[in-house]
CSV table of C-alpha atoms in Angstrom, one decimal:
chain,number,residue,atom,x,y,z
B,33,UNK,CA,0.0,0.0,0.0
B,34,UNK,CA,1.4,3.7,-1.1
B,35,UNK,CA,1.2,6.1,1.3
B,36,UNK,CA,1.0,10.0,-0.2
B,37,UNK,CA,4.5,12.0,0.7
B,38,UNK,CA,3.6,14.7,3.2
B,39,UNK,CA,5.6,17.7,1.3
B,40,UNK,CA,8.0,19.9,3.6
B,41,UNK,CA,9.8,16.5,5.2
B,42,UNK,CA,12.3,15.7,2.5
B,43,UNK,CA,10.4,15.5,0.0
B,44,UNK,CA,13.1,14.7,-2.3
B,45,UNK,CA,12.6,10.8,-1.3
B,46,UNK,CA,10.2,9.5,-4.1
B,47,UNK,CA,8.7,6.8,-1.0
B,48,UNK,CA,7.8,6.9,2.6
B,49,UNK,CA,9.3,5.1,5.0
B,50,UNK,CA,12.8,6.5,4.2
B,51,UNK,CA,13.2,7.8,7.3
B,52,UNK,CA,16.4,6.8,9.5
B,53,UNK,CA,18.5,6.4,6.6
B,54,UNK,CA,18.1,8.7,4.2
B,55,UNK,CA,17.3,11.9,6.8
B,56,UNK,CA,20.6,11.1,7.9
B,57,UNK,CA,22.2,10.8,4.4
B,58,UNK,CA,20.1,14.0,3.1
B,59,UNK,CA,21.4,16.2,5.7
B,60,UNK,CA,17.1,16.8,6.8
B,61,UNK,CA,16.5,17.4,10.0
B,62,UNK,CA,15.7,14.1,12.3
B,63,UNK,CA,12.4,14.5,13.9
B,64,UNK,CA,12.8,13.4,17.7
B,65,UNK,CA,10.1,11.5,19.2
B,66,UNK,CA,8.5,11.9,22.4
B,67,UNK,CA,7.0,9.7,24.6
B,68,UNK,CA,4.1,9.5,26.9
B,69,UNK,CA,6.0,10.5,29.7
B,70,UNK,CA,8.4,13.0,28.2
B,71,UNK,CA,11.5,11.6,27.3
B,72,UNK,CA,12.9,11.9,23.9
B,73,UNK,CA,13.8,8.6,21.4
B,74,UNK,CA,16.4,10.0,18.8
B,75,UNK,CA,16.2,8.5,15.2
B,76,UNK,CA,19.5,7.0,16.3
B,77,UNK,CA,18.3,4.8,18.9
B,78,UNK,CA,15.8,3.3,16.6
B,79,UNK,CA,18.6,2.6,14.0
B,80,UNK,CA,19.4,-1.1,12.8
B,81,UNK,CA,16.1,-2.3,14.4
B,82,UNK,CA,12.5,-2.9,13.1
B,83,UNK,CA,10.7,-0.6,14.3
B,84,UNK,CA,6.4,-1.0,14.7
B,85,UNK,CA,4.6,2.0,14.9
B,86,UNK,CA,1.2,0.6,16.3
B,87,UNK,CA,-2.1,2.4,16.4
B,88,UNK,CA,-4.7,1.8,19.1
B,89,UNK,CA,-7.6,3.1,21.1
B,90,UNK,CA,-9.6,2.0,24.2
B,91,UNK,CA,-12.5,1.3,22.3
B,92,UNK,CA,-11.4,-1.5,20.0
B,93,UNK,CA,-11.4,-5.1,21.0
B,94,UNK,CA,-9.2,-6.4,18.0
B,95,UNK,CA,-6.5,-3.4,19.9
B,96,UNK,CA,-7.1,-5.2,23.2
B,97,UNK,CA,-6.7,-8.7,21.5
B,98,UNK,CA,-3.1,-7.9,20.5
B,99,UNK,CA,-1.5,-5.7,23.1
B,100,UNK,CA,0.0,-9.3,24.9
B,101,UNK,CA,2.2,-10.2,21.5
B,102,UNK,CA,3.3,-6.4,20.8
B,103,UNK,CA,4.0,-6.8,24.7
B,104,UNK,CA,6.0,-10.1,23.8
B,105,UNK,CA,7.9,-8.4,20.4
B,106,UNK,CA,8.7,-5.6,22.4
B,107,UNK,CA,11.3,-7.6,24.0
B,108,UNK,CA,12.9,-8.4,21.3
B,109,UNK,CA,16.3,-6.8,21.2
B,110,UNK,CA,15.8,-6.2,17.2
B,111,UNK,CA,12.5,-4.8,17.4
B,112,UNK,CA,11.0,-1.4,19.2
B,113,UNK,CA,7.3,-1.4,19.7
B,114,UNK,CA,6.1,2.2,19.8
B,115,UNK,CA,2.1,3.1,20.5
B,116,UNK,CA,0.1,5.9,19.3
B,117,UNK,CA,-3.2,6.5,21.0
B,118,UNK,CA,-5.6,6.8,17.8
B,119,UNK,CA,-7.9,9.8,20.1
B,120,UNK,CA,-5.4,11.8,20.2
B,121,UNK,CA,-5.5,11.6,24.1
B,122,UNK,CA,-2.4,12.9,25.7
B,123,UNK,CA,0.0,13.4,29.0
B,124,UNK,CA,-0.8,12.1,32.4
B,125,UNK,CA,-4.1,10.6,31.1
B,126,UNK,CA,-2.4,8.4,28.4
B,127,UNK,CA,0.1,6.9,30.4
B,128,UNK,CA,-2.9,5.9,33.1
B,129,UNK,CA,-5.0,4.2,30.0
B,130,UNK,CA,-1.6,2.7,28.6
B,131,UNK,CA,-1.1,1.2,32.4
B,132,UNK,CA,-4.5,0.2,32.4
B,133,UNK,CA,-4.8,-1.6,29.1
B,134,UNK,CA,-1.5,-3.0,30.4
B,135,UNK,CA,0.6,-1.7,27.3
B,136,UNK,CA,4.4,-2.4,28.3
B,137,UNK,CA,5.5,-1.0,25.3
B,138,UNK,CA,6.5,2.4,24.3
B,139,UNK,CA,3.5,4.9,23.9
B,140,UNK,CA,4.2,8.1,22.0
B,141,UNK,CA,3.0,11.5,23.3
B,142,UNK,CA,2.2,12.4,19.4
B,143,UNK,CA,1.4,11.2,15.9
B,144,UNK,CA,4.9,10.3,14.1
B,145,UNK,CA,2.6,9.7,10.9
B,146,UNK,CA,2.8,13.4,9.3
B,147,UNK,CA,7.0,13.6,9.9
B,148,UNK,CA,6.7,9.9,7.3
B,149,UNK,CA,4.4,10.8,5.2
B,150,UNK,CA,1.6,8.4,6.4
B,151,UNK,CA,-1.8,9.2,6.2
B,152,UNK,CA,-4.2,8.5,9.3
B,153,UNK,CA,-5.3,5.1,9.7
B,154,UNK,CA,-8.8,4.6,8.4
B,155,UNK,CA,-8.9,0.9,10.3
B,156,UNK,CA,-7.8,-0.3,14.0
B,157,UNK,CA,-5.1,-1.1,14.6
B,158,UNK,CA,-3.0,-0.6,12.3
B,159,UNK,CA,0.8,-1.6,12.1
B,160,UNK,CA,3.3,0.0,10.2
B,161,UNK,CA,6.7,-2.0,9.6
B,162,UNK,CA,9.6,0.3,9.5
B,163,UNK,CA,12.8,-2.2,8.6
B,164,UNK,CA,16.3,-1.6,10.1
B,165,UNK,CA,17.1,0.5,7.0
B,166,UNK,CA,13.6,2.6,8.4
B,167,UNK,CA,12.0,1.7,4.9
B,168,UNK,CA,8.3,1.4,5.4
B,169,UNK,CA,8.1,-3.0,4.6
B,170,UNK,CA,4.7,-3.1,5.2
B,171,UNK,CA,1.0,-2.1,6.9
B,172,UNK,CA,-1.4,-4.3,8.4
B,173,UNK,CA,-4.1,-3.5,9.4
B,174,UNK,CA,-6.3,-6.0,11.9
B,175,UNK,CA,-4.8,-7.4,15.2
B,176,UNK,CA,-1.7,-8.8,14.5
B,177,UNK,CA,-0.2,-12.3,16.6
């Protein structure tokens, strides 16, 4: 599935999904992501791993369903687990509903879609593969085991 390039974030790059790599080969500015609880994840951290960028919500049961196996990939040493809350909800209040849905993983304070290039997800939850190059390999769509 192509995703649109968002114009303004290197838009040189012809795909999305070329994030870590060629932002660092371009010379564009890395975005820095922040999590739930304010601390900062550097491009550079994520580097050399696959990286799933997992949207959720409260309100749907396929979410729920798959929160245990992005729990278990998580701990992966090659692959980074990172949430984003699809209602936008934010601060103190989204790190209480990710401790109550019990999301281990990584939950992000905002949206990384727009800095890729990625459209909003029209479907719950939806996965987006980032491989260690930080190529967009694939979106599913659909709890995922």
């Amino acid at each position: 599935m192509q995703y649109p390039i968002r114009r303004g974030f290197c838009s040189r790059f012809a795909r999305p999904g070329l994030f870590l790599l060629a932002s660092v080969l371009a010379g564009c500015s890395q975005p820095v992501f922040e999590t739930s609880s304010g601390q900062e994840i550097s491009p550079d951290q994520l580097a050399g791993q696959w990286v799933l960028v997992n949207y959720w919500a409260e309100w749907c049961k396929p979410c729920l369903e798959e929160i245990p196996e992005l729990n278990r990939l998580d701990r992966n040493s090659h692959i980074v687990v990172l949430g984003v809350n699809f209602d936008s909800i934010q601060g103190a209040e989204l790190e209480q509903l990710a401790e109550r849905m019990g999301i281990d993983f990584t939950v992000l304070a905002r949206d990384p879609g727009p800095g890729f290039g990625w459209e909003t997800p029209v479907a719950l939850p939806a996965t987006f593969v980032l491989n260690p190059e930080g190529e967009l390999a694939e979106v599913r769509f659909g709890a995922q085991t």
